[in-house]
Coordinates of C-alpha atoms in Angstrom, one line a residue:
Chain A
X1 CA -77.2 -15.5 -50.1
X2 CA -73.7 -16.5 -51.1
X3 CA -72.0 -15.1 -48.0
X4 CA -69.2 -13.9 -50.2
X5 CA -68.2 -10.9 -48.1
X6 CA -68.1 -13.0 -44.9
X7 CA -66.1 -15.9 -46.5
X8 CA -63.4 -13.5 -47.8
X9 CA -63.4 -11.7 -44.3
X10 CA -63.0 -15.0 -42.5
X11 CA -60.1 -16.1 -44.8
X12 CA -58.4 -12.9 -43.9
X13 CA -59.1 -13.4 -40.1
X14 CA -57.9 -16.9 -40.2
X15 CA -54.6 -16.1 -41.9
X16 CA -53.9 -13.2 -39.4
X17 CA -55.0 -15.3 -36.5
X18 CA -52.7 -18.3 -37.5
X19 CA -49.7 -15.9 -37.6
X20 CA -50.4 -14.2 -34.4
X21 CA -51.3 -17.4 -32.5
X22 CA -48.1 -19.1 -33.8
X23 CA -45.9 -16.1 -32.8
X24 CA -47.6 -16.0 -29.4
X25 CA -46.5 -19.6 -28.8
X26 CA -43.0 -19.3 -30.3
X27 CA -42.0 -16.3 -28.2
X28 CA -42.9 -18.1 -24.9
X29 CA -39.9 -18.8 -22.6
X30 CA -41.2 -22.3 -21.7
X31 CA -40.4 -26.0 -22.1
X32 CA -40.7 -27.0 -25.8
X33 CA -43.1 -29.8 -24.8
X34 CA -45.8 -27.4 -23.4
X35 CA -45.4 -25.1 -26.3
X36 CA -46.0 -28.0 -28.6
X37 CA -49.0 -29.2 -26.7
X38 CA -50.6 -25.7 -26.7
X39 CA -49.8 -25.2 -30.4
X40 CA -51.2 -28.5 -31.5
X41 CA -54.7 -27.7 -30.5
X42 CA -54.5 -24.1 -31.3
X43 CA -53.5 -25.0 -34.8
X44 CA -56.1 -27.7 -35.3
X45 CA -58.1 -25.3 -37.3
X46 CA -61.8 -25.0 -36.3
X47 CA -64.2 -22.4 -37.5
X48 CA -62.7 -19.4 -35.6
X49 CA -66.2 -18.3 -35.1
X50 CA -65.4 -16.2 -32.0
X51 CA -62.4 -14.3 -33.4
X52 CA -64.6 -13.6 -36.5
X53 CA -67.5 -12.4 -34.4
X54 CA -65.2 -10.0 -32.6
X55 CA -63.4 -8.7 -35.6
X56 CA -66.7 -8.4 -37.6
X57 CA -68.1 -6.3 -34.8
X58 CA -65.0 -4.1 -34.9
X59 CA -65.5 -3.9 -38.7
X60 CA -69.1 -2.7 -38.2
X61 CA -67.7 0.3 -36.4
X62 CA -65.0 0.9 -39.1
X63 CA -62.2 -0.1 -36.7
X64 CA -59.1 -1.7 -38.0
X65 CA -58.5 -5.4 -37.2
X66 CA -55.2 -4.7 -35.3
X67 CA -57.1 -3.3 -32.2
X68 CA -58.9 -6.6 -31.8
X69 CA -56.4 -9.3 -32.8
X70 CA -54.8 -9.8 -29.5
X71 CA -58.2 -10.2 -27.8
X72 CA -59.2 -12.5 -30.6
X73 CA -56.1 -14.7 -30.0
X74 CA -57.1 -14.7 -26.2
X75 CA -60.6 -15.8 -27.1
X76 CA -59.3 -18.6 -29.3
X77 CA -56.9 -19.7 -26.5
X78 CA -59.8 -19.8 -24.0
X79 CA -62.0 -21.8 -26.5
X80 CA -59.2 -24.2 -27.3
X81 CA -58.3 -24.7 -23.6
X82 CA -62.0 -25.7 -23.0
X83 CA -62.0 -28.2 -25.9
X84 CA -58.7 -29.8 -24.6
X85 CA -60.1 -30.2 -21.1
X86 CA -63.6 -31.4 -22.4
X87 CA -61.8 -34.2 -24.4
X88 CA -60.1 -35.5 -21.3
X89 CA -60.8 -39.1 -20.3
X90 CA -62.5 -37.9 -17.1
X91 CA -64.7 -35.6 -19.1
X92 CA -66.0 -36.6 -22.6
X93 CA -63.1 -39.0 -23.3
X94 CA -62.9 -38.2 -27.0
X95 CA -60.2 -39.6 -29.1
X96 CA -60.8 -37.4 -32.0
X97 CA -61.5 -33.7 -32.5
X98 CA -62.0 -32.3 -36.0
X99 CA -60.9 -35.5 -37.4
X100 CA -57.5 -35.5 -35.6
X101 CA -56.3 -37.2 -32.4
X102 CA -57.3 -35.2 -29.4
X103 CA -54.6 -33.4 -27.3
X104 CA -54.4 -36.1 -24.6
X105 CA -54.1 -38.8 -27.2
X106 CA -50.9 -37.2 -28.5
X107 CA -49.4 -35.6 -25.4
X108 CA -50.9 -37.7 -22.6
X109 CA -53.3 -36.7 -19.9
X110 CA -51.0 -34.8 -17.7
X111 CA -49.5 -32.4 -20.4
X112 CA -52.9 -32.0 -21.9
X113 CA -54.3 -30.7 -18.5
X114 CA -51.3 -28.4 -18.4
X115 CA -51.6 -27.3 -22.0
X116 CA -55.3 -26.3 -21.2
X117 CA -54.1 -24.4 -18.0
X118 CA -51.4 -22.7 -19.9
X119 CA -53.7 -21.4 -22.7
X120 CA -56.3 -20.2 -20.3
X121 CA -53.6 -18.3 -18.2
X122 CA -51.9 -17.0 -21.3
X123 CA -55.1 -15.6 -22.6
X124 CA -55.3 -13.1 -19.9
X125 CA -51.6 -12.1 -20.4
X126 CA -52.3 -11.5 -24.1
X127 CA -55.0 -9.0 -23.3
X128 CA -53.0 -7.3 -20.4
X129 CA -50.0 -6.8 -22.8
X130 CA -52.1 -5.5 -25.8
X131 CA -50.5 -2.2 -26.6
X132 CA -53.4 -0.9 -28.7
X133 CA -55.9 -0.7 -25.9
X134 CA -56.3 1.6 -22.9
X135 CA -56.0 0.3 -19.4
X136 CA -59.7 0.8 -18.8
X137 CA -60.5 -1.3 -21.9
X138 CA -58.2 -4.1 -20.8
X139 CA -59.7 -4.3 -17.3
X140 CA -63.2 -4.3 -18.7
X141 CA -62.3 -7.0 -21.3
X142 CA -60.5 -9.1 -18.8
X143 CA -63.4 -8.9 -16.4
X144 CA -65.9 -9.9 -19.0
X145 CA -63.7 -12.7 -20.3
X146 CA -63.3 -14.1 -16.9
X147 CA -67.0 -14.0 -16.2
X148 CA -67.8 -15.5 -19.6
X149 CA -65.4 -18.3 -19.2
X150 CA -65.5 -19.0 -15.5
X151 CA -68.0 -20.5 -12.9
X152 CA -70.6 -17.9 -14.0
X153 CA -70.2 -18.9 -17.6
X154 CA -68.5 -21.6 -19.5
X155 CA -67.4 -23.7 -16.5
X156 CA -70.8 -23.3 -14.8
X157 CA -72.5 -24.4 -18.1
X158 CA -70.3 -27.4 -18.4
X159 CA -71.1 -28.4 -14.8
X160 CA -74.8 -28.0 -15.4
X161 CA -74.4 -30.1 -18.5
X162 CA -72.7 -32.8 -16.6
X163 CA -75.4 -32.7 -13.9
X164 CA -78.1 -32.9 -16.4
X165 CA -76.7 -36.0 -18.2
X166 CA -78.9 -39.0 -18.6
X167 CA -82.0 -37.1 -17.5
X168 CA -84.8 -35.5 -19.4
X169 CA -84.2 -31.7 -19.1
X170 CA -86.9 -28.9 -19.6
X171 CA -86.2 -26.6 -22.5
X172 CA -85.4 -23.9 -19.9
X173 CA -82.7 -26.2 -18.3
X174 CA -81.2 -27.0 -21.8
X175 CA -81.1 -23.3 -22.7
X176 CA -79.4 -22.5 -19.4
X177 CA -76.7 -25.0 -20.2
X178 CA -76.2 -23.6 -23.8
X179 CA -76.3 -19.9 -22.6
X180 CA -73.5 -20.7 -20.3
X181 CA -71.4 -23.5 -21.8
X182 CA -71.2 -21.9 -25.2
X183 CA -73.3 -18.8 -25.3
X184 CA -71.4 -16.4 -23.0
X185 CA -68.1 -16.8 -24.7
X186 CA -69.8 -15.9 -28.0
X187 CA -71.6 -13.0 -26.5
X188 CA -68.2 -11.8 -25.1
X189 CA -66.8 -11.9 -28.5
X190 CA -69.3 -9.2 -29.8
X191 CA -69.2 -7.3 -26.6
X192 CA -65.4 -7.1 -26.5
X193 CA -65.4 -5.9 -30.1
X194 CA -68.0 -3.2 -29.2
X195 CA -65.8 -2.1 -26.2
X196 CA -62.7 -1.9 -28.3
X197 CA -64.6 0.1 -30.9
X198 CA -65.8 2.5 -28.2
X199 CA -69.5 1.7 -28.7
X200 CA -72.3 3.3 -26.6
X201 CA -74.1 1.2 -24.0
X202 CA -77.1 0.9 -26.3
X203 CA -75.0 -0.5 -29.0
X204 CA -73.4 -2.8 -26.7
X205 CA -76.8 -4.0 -25.5
X206 CA -77.9 -4.6 -29.1
X207 CA -74.8 -6.5 -30.1
X208 CA -75.0 -8.6 -26.8
X209 CA -78.6 -9.6 -27.7
X210 CA -77.5 -10.2 -31.3
X211 CA -74.7 -12.6 -30.1
X212 CA -77.0 -14.3 -27.5
X213 CA -79.4 -15.2 -30.3
X214 CA -76.8 -16.4 -32.7
X215 CA -75.2 -18.4 -29.9
X216 CA -78.5 -20.3 -29.3
X217 CA -79.0 -20.6 -33.0
X218 CA -75.5 -22.1 -33.3
X219 CA -76.2 -24.7 -30.5
X220 CA -79.6 -25.6 -32.0
X221 CA -78.0 -26.1 -35.5
X222 CA -75.3 -28.3 -33.8
X223 CA -78.1 -30.5 -32.4
X224 CA -79.8 -30.7 -35.8
X225 CA -76.5 -31.4 -37.5
X226 CA -75.9 -34.2 -35.0
X227 CA -79.0 -35.9 -36.4
X228 CA -78.9 -34.9 -40.0
X229 CA -75.1 -34.5 -40.6
X230 CA -72.8 -37.0 -42.2
X231 CA -70.0 -38.6 -40.2
X232 CA -67.3 -37.9 -42.8
X233 CA -68.2 -34.2 -42.8
X234 CA -68.3 -33.4 -39.1
X235 CA -65.7 -36.0 -38.2
X236 CA -67.5 -37.7 -35.2
X237 CA -70.1 -40.3 -35.1
X238 CA -73.6 -39.1 -36.1
X239 CA -76.2 -39.2 -33.4
X240 CA -73.7 -39.7 -30.6
X241 CA -75.7 -37.3 -28.4
X242 CA -78.9 -39.2 -28.9
X243 CA -77.1 -42.5 -28.0
X244 CA -76.2 -41.0 -24.6
X245 CA -79.8 -40.3 -23.9
X246 CA -78.9 -36.6 -23.7
X247 CA -81.6 -33.9 -24.0
X248 CA -81.2 -31.9 -27.2
X249 CA -83.5 -29.4 -29.0
X250 CA -84.7 -32.0 -31.4
X251 CA -85.4 -34.4 -28.6
X252 CA -87.4 -31.9 -26.7
X253 CA -89.0 -30.0 -29.6
X254 CA -88.9 -32.4 -32.5
X255 CA -86.7 -31.9 -35.4
X256 CA -89.2 -29.4 -37.0
X257 CA -89.7 -27.6 -33.8
X258 CA -85.8 -27.3 -33.4
X259 CA -85.6 -25.9 -36.9
X260 CA -88.4 -23.3 -36.3
X261 CA -86.6 -22.2 -33.1
X262 CA -83.3 -21.9 -35.0
X263 CA -85.0 -19.5 -37.5
X264 CA -86.6 -17.6 -34.6
X265 CA -83.3 -16.9 -33.0
X266 CA -81.6 -16.1 -36.3
X267 CA -84.2 -13.6 -37.1
X268 CA -84.1 -12.0 -33.8
X269 CA -80.4 -11.6 -34.2
X270 CA -80.9 -9.8 -37.4
X271 CA -83.5 -7.5 -36.0
X272 CA -80.9 -6.4 -33.4
X273 CA -78.5 -5.5 -36.3
X274 CA -81.1 -3.5 -38.1
X275 CA -81.6 -1.3 -35.0
X276 CA -77.8 -0.7 -34.8
X277 CA -77.7 1.4 -38.0
X278 CA -74.1 0.4 -38.7
X279 CA -72.3 -1.5 -41.5
X280 CA -73.4 -4.8 -40.2
X281 CA -73.2 -6.9 -43.5
X282 CA -70.6 -9.2 -42.1
X283 CA -72.5 -9.8 -38.8
X284 CA -75.7 -10.4 -40.9
X285 CA -73.8 -13.0 -43.0
X286 CA -72.5 -14.6 -39.9
X287 CA -76.0 -15.2 -38.5
X288 CA -76.9 -16.6 -41.9
X289 CA -73.9 -18.9 -42.0
X290 CA -74.9 -20.5 -38.9
X291 CA -78.2 -21.5 -40.5
X292 CA -76.6 -23.0 -43.6
X293 CA -73.4 -24.5 -42.2
X294 CA -73.0 -28.2 -42.5
X295 CA -70.1 -28.8 -40.0
Chain B
X1 CA -36.7 -15.3 17.7
X2 CA -40.3 -16.0 18.6
X3 CA -41.9 -14.6 15.4
X4 CA -44.6 -13.0 17.6
X5 CA -45.4 -10.1 15.3
X6 CA -45.7 -12.4 12.3
X7 CA -47.8 -15.0 14.1
X8 CA -50.4 -12.3 15.1
X9 CA -50.4 -10.8 11.6
X10 CA -50.9 -14.3 10.0
X11 CA -53.8 -14.9 12.4
X12 CA -55.4 -11.5 11.1
X13 CA -54.6 -12.3 7.5
X14 CA -56.1 -15.8 7.8
X15 CA -59.4 -14.5 9.4
X16 CA -59.8 -11.8 6.8
X17 CA -59.0 -14.1 4.0
X18 CA -61.4 -16.9 5.1
X19 CA -64.2 -14.4 5.1
X20 CA -63.3 -12.8 1.7
X21 CA -62.8 -16.2 0.0
X22 CA -66.0 -17.5 1.4
X23 CA -67.9 -14.5 0.3
X24 CA -66.3 -14.6 -3.1
X25 CA -67.7 -18.2 -3.6
X26 CA -71.1 -17.6 -2.0
X27 CA -71.9 -14.7 -4.3
X28 CA -71.2 -16.7 -7.5
X29 CA -74.2 -17.3 -9.8
X30 CA -73.1 -20.9 -10.5
X31 CA -74.3 -24.4 -9.9
X32 CA -73.9 -25.3 -6.2
X33 CA -71.7 -28.3 -7.1
X34 CA -68.9 -26.3 -8.6
X35 CA -69.1 -23.7 -5.8
X36 CA -68.7 -26.6 -3.3
X37 CA -65.9 -28.1 -5.1
X38 CA -64.0 -24.7 -5.4
X39 CA -64.8 -23.8 -1.7
X40 CA -63.6 -27.3 -0.4
X41 CA -60.1 -26.8 -1.5
X42 CA -59.9 -23.1 -0.8
X43 CA -61.0 -23.7 2.8
X44 CA -58.8 -26.7 3.3
X45 CA -56.5 -24.3 5.2
X46 CA -52.8 -24.3 4.3
X47 CA -50.2 -21.8 5.4
X48 CA -51.5 -18.9 3.3
X49 CA -47.9 -17.9 2.7
X50 CA -48.6 -16.0 -0.5
X51 CA -51.4 -13.7 0.9
X52 CA -49.2 -13.2 3.9
X53 CA -46.3 -12.2 1.8
X54 CA -48.3 -9.9 -0.2
X55 CA -50.0 -8.2 2.7
X56 CA -46.7 -8.0 4.8
X57 CA -45.3 -6.2 1.9
X58 CA -48.1 -3.7 1.9
X59 CA -47.6 -3.4 5.6
X60 CA -43.9 -2.4 5.1
X61 CA -45.1 0.5 3.2
X62 CA -47.7 1.4 5.8
X63 CA -50.6 0.6 3.4
X64 CA -53.8 -0.9 4.8
X65 CA -54.8 -4.5 4.2
X66 CA -57.9 -3.6 2.2
X67 CA -55.9 -2.5 -0.8
X68 CA -54.4 -6.0 -1.1
X69 CA -57.0 -8.4 0.0
X70 CA -58.6 -9.0 -3.3
X71 CA -55.3 -9.8 -5.0
X72 CA -54.5 -12.0 -2.0
X73 CA -57.7 -13.9 -2.6
X74 CA -56.8 -14.2 -6.3
X75 CA -53.4 -15.5 -5.3
X76 CA -54.8 -18.1 -3.0
X77 CA -57.2 -19.2 -5.7
X78 CA -54.4 -19.7 -8.3
X79 CA -52.4 -21.6 -5.7
X80 CA -55.4 -23.7 -4.8
X81 CA -56.2 -24.5 -8.4
X82 CA -52.6 -25.6 -9.0
X83 CA -52.9 -28.1 -6.0
X84 CA -56.3 -29.4 -7.2
X85 CA -54.8 -30.2 -10.8
X86 CA -51.5 -31.4 -9.4
X87 CA -53.3 -34.0 -7.2
X88 CA -55.3 -35.4 -10.1
X89 CA -54.8 -39.1 -11.0
X90 CA -53.1 -38.2 -14.3
X91 CA -50.7 -35.9 -12.3
X92 CA -49.4 -36.9 -8.9
X93 CA -52.5 -39.1 -8.1
X94 CA -52.6 -38.0 -4.4
X95 CA -55.4 -39.1 -2.2
X96 CA -54.6 -36.8 0.6
X97 CA -53.8 -33.2 0.9
X98 CA -53.1 -31.5 4.3
X99 CA -54.5 -34.8 5.9
X100 CA -57.8 -34.4 4.1
X101 CA -59.1 -36.3 0.9
X102 CA -58.0 -34.5 -2.2
X103 CA -60.6 -32.6 -4.3
X104 CA -61.0 -35.4 -6.9
X105 CA -61.5 -38.0 -4.2
X106 CA -64.4 -36.1 -3.0
X107 CA -65.9 -34.6 -6.1
X108 CA -64.6 -36.9 -8.8
X109 CA -62.0 -36.1 -11.4
X110 CA -64.3 -34.2 -13.8
X111 CA -65.6 -31.7 -11.3
X112 CA -62.1 -31.4 -9.9
X113 CA -60.7 -30.4 -13.3
X114 CA -63.5 -27.8 -13.5
X115 CA -63.0 -26.6 -10.0
X116 CA -59.4 -25.8 -10.8
X117 CA -60.4 -24.2 -14.1
X118 CA -63.0 -22.2 -12.3
X119 CA -60.6 -21.0 -9.6
X120 CA -58.0 -19.9 -12.1
X121 CA -60.5 -18.0 -14.2
X122 CA -62.1 -16.4 -11.1
X123 CA -58.8 -15.2 -9.9
X124 CA -58.5 -12.8 -12.8
X125 CA -62.0 -11.6 -12.3
X126 CA -61.3 -10.8 -8.5
X127 CA -58.5 -8.5 -9.6
X128 CA -60.4 -6.8 -12.4
X129 CA -63.3 -6.1 -10.1
X130 CA -61.2 -4.7 -7.2
X131 CA -62.4 -1.2 -6.6
X132 CA -59.5 -0.1 -4.5
X133 CA -57.0 -0.3 -7.4
X134 CA -56.4 1.9 -10.4
X135 CA -56.9 0.4 -13.9
X136 CA -53.1 0.7 -14.5
X137 CA -52.4 -1.3 -11.3
X138 CA -54.9 -4.0 -12.2
X139 CA -53.5 -4.4 -15.7
X140 CA -49.9 -4.7 -14.3
X141 CA -50.9 -7.1 -11.6
X142 CA -53.0 -9.2 -14.0
X143 CA -50.1 -9.4 -16.4
X144 CA -47.7 -10.4 -13.8
X145 CA -49.9 -13.0 -12.3
X146 CA -50.5 -14.6 -15.7
X147 CA -46.8 -14.7 -16.3
X148 CA -46.1 -16.2 -12.9
X149 CA -48.8 -18.7 -13.1
X150 CA -48.7 -19.6 -16.9
X151 CA -46.3 -21.4 -19.3
X152 CA -43.5 -19.0 -18.4
X153 CA -44.0 -19.6 -14.7
X154 CA -45.9 -22.3 -12.6
X155 CA -47.2 -24.3 -15.6
X156 CA -43.8 -24.4 -17.2
X157 CA -42.1 -25.3 -13.9
X158 CA -44.6 -28.2 -13.5
X159 CA -43.8 -29.5 -17.0
X160 CA -40.0 -29.2 -16.4
X161 CA -40.6 -31.2 -13.2
X162 CA -42.4 -33.9 -15.0
X163 CA -39.8 -34.1 -17.8
X164 CA -37.1 -34.3 -15.1
X165 CA -38.7 -37.2 -13.3
X166 CA -36.7 -40.3 -12.7
X167 CA -33.5 -38.7 -13.8
X168 CA -30.6 -37.1 -12.0
X169 CA -30.8 -33.5 -12.5
X170 CA -28.1 -30.8 -12.2
X171 CA -28.6 -28.3 -9.4
X172 CA -29.2 -25.7 -12.1
X173 CA -32.1 -27.7 -13.6
X174 CA -33.5 -28.4 -10.1
X175 CA -33.4 -24.6 -9.4
X176 CA -35.0 -23.9 -12.7
X177 CA -37.9 -26.1 -11.7
X178 CA -38.4 -24.5 -8.3
X179 CA -38.0 -21.0 -9.6
X180 CA -40.8 -21.6 -11.9
X181 CA -43.0 -24.2 -10.3
X182 CA -43.2 -22.4 -6.9
X183 CA -40.9 -19.5 -7.0
X184 CA -42.5 -17.1 -9.4
X185 CA -45.9 -17.1 -7.7
X186 CA -44.1 -16.2 -4.4
X187 CA -42.2 -13.5 -6.1
X188 CA -45.4 -12.2 -7.7
X189 CA -46.9 -12.0 -4.1
X190 CA -44.3 -9.5 -3.0
X191 CA -44.1 -7.6 -6.3
X192 CA -47.9 -7.2 -6.4
X193 CA -47.8 -5.8 -2.8
X194 CA -45.2 -3.3 -3.9
X195 CA -47.1 -2.3 -6.9
X196 CA -50.3 -1.7 -4.9
X197 CA -48.1 0.3 -2.4
X198 CA -46.8 2.5 -5.2
X199 CA -43.2 1.3 -4.7
X200 CA -40.3 2.6 -6.8
X201 CA -38.7 0.3 -9.4
X202 CA -35.6 0.0 -7.0
X203 CA -37.9 -1.1 -4.2
X204 CA -39.7 -3.5 -6.5
X205 CA -36.4 -5.0 -7.5
X206 CA -35.2 -5.6 -3.9
X207 CA -38.6 -7.1 -2.9
X208 CA -38.4 -9.3 -6.0
X209 CA -34.9 -10.6 -5.0
X210 CA -36.1 -11.1 -1.4
X211 CA -39.0 -13.1 -2.5
X212 CA -37.0 -15.2 -5.0
X213 CA -34.6 -16.1 -2.2
X214 CA -37.3 -17.0 0.3
X215 CA -38.9 -19.0 -2.5
X216 CA -35.9 -21.1 -3.0
X217 CA -35.3 -21.4 0.8
X218 CA -39.0 -22.5 1.0
X219 CA -38.3 -25.4 -1.4
X220 CA -35.1 -26.5 0.1
X221 CA -36.8 -26.6 3.5
X222 CA -39.5 -28.7 1.9
X223 CA -36.9 -31.2 0.7
X224 CA -35.2 -31.2 4.1
X225 CA -38.6 -31.7 5.8
X226 CA -39.4 -34.5 3.5
X227 CA -36.4 -36.4 4.9
X228 CA -36.5 -35.2 8.6
X229 CA -40.3 -34.6 8.9
X230 CA -42.7 -36.8 10.7
X231 CA -45.5 -38.3 8.9
X232 CA -48.2 -37.2 11.4
X233 CA -47.0 -33.6 11.3
X234 CA -46.9 -33.0 7.6
X235 CA -49.7 -35.4 6.6
X236 CA -48.1 -37.4 3.8
X237 CA -45.6 -40.3 3.7
X238 CA -42.1 -39.2 4.7
X239 CA -39.4 -39.7 2.0
X240 CA -42.0 -40.0 -0.7
X241 CA -39.9 -37.9 -3.0
X242 CA -36.8 -40.1 -2.4
X243 CA -38.9 -43.2 -3.1
X244 CA -39.6 -41.8 -6.6
X245 CA -35.8 -41.4 -7.4
X246 CA -36.5 -37.7 -7.7
X247 CA -33.8 -35.2 -7.6
X248 CA -33.9 -32.9 -4.4
X249 CA -31.6 -30.6 -2.8
X250 CA -30.4 -33.0 -0.1
X251 CA -29.9 -35.8 -2.9
X252 CA -27.7 -33.4 -4.9
X253 CA -26.0 -31.5 -2.2
X254 CA -26.2 -33.9 0.9
X255 CA -28.4 -32.9 3.8
X256 CA -25.8 -30.6 5.3
X257 CA -25.1 -28.9 1.9
X258 CA -28.9 -28.3 1.5
X259 CA -29.1 -26.8 5.0
X260 CA -26.1 -24.5 4.2
X261 CA -27.9 -23.4 1.0
X262 CA -31.1 -22.9 2.9
X263 CA -29.3 -20.4 5.2
X264 CA -27.5 -18.8 2.3
X265 CA -30.8 -17.9 0.6
X266 CA -32.5 -16.8 3.8
X267 CA -29.6 -14.5 4.6
X268 CA -29.7 -13.1 1.1
X269 CA -33.4 -12.4 1.5
X270 CA -32.7 -10.5 4.7
X271 CA -29.9 -8.5 3.1
X272 CA -32.5 -7.2 0.5
X273 CA -34.7 -6.1 3.3
X274 CA -32.0 -4.1 5.0
X275 CA -31.4 -2.2 1.9
X276 CA -35.0 -1.3 1.7
X277 CA -35.1 0.9 4.7
X278 CA -38.8 0.3 5.5
X279 CA -40.7 -1.3 8.3
X280 CA -39.9 -4.9 7.2
X281 CA -40.1 -6.7 10.5
X282 CA -42.9 -8.9 9.3
X283 CA -41.0 -9.8 6.0
X284 CA -37.9 -10.6 8.2
X285 CA -39.9 -12.9 10.4
X286 CA -41.4 -14.5 7.3
X287 CA -37.9 -15.4 6.1
X288 CA -37.1 -16.7 9.5
X289 CA -40.3 -18.8 9.6
X290 CA -39.4 -20.7 6.6
X291 CA -36.3 -21.9 8.4
X292 CA -37.9 -23.0 11.5
X293 CA -41.2 -24.3 10.2
X294 CA -41.8 -28.0 10.6
X295 CA -44.8 -28.4 8.2

């Protein structure tokens, strides 16, 4: 599988997203300093998996990209804010992110906290001001984004992760962390795309399950990469999670067990797509990409 | 003026708000730790000026409190998140807030950052899930809240405040900081009330100007209190702003000049109310309260 269609789609998504995100920051009436701090991390690249997932879902329904691009920007803002706050000295205390100095290393801790706060807040504004959606769609998308990102989602998962540090977790506890810390925002990406496309509740269910499974697969692959990956490729020390005595899929299931589980979730995700009966080529390739990616 | 009507209204608002806020946290499916950290600061009391302003505006239109209570909760969550993040070691590094240990002193810095993030995110969820409002009202209120709280409002004002530290500011620069750092969220409170009440755009304009002026009055009074106030009443060291060589209204205008400006804005606020021709007794008393309050 050469993932040809997906790679060309991702290129288009990335270009469009760069432009939209950069315009979104430029037009803000705010001190230049906070705009710079927000833009620095937004433009630090990354895989743009969430926007791709949202826009590939729209594509499956034959809907144009323009209907999802603002929500895609909002998603990337929420994801970026979470990385900025995660990297803070009081949290993971990371100096590097994707091979570049982290936000607080460049702008200092205080501006970094505020850049995160600003991105999170602005994400809701982006959706509320999207002229391509109905008010009902906006309210639903805002509600789901807040649930996915807040205490019942990402924030709650982060807290559970911190509470579970330095202790042996059960596989259920580990899965709870990942379902919330990273899973719910990924699931939101697909569901938001479905809502924008006017999907039926059955279709939304299938896409939700698809995204849940690729979310878990994504995380398992992360854990595997952490052991197998090469430092120069992923840009952070290999095996750093193991050094912290942190529970991971390989540590709980063995490396082979983790790989088996990775394929289990990837296959389950593809089953959901088959039941959808839509043009889901991109979404299939996205599930595939997660298995083969090396960073 | 004994502010009798306002005080009894505020008592009712506070009681209702305590109940609603406490229920909002209890029902969250999230780790207890983050719920505790969020609830700790939400329940730390405070003047609840913003919810009062919103609900007093609703009252001026003869609308029941229930239509505004969720947005009032959201407002208090946003205000509380901003206090939690402001108090962090990397920001103001405050150990006490309203005479109690600050959030990070009790829960540690990492959970405190996340409690703030959680409250901010949850505030948008509260509004999106409010069953008493139309979708159009929710979208408008969410948009305005994001603008008031984000880079073009509170976050931007905080950044401008930090950039202006330890230098002599012009009165215009000081006013820019206050209009954004505290003013826009106060203005939002009145405007949100007006939107919920179905006010005309002329009425919204008048209420917006009223709130802008009491917002500035509020801040000037804060600066005056910082000099005149007694430590045991306000719960933080008197004159701490002056110790930091920070520009304040009294430092730029003299104490008498600041008092004059306080009355100027209070009177302007009352003029707006007169033009409204509604039952604005509560809003008048609120403007008055700001002048007489001693904490």
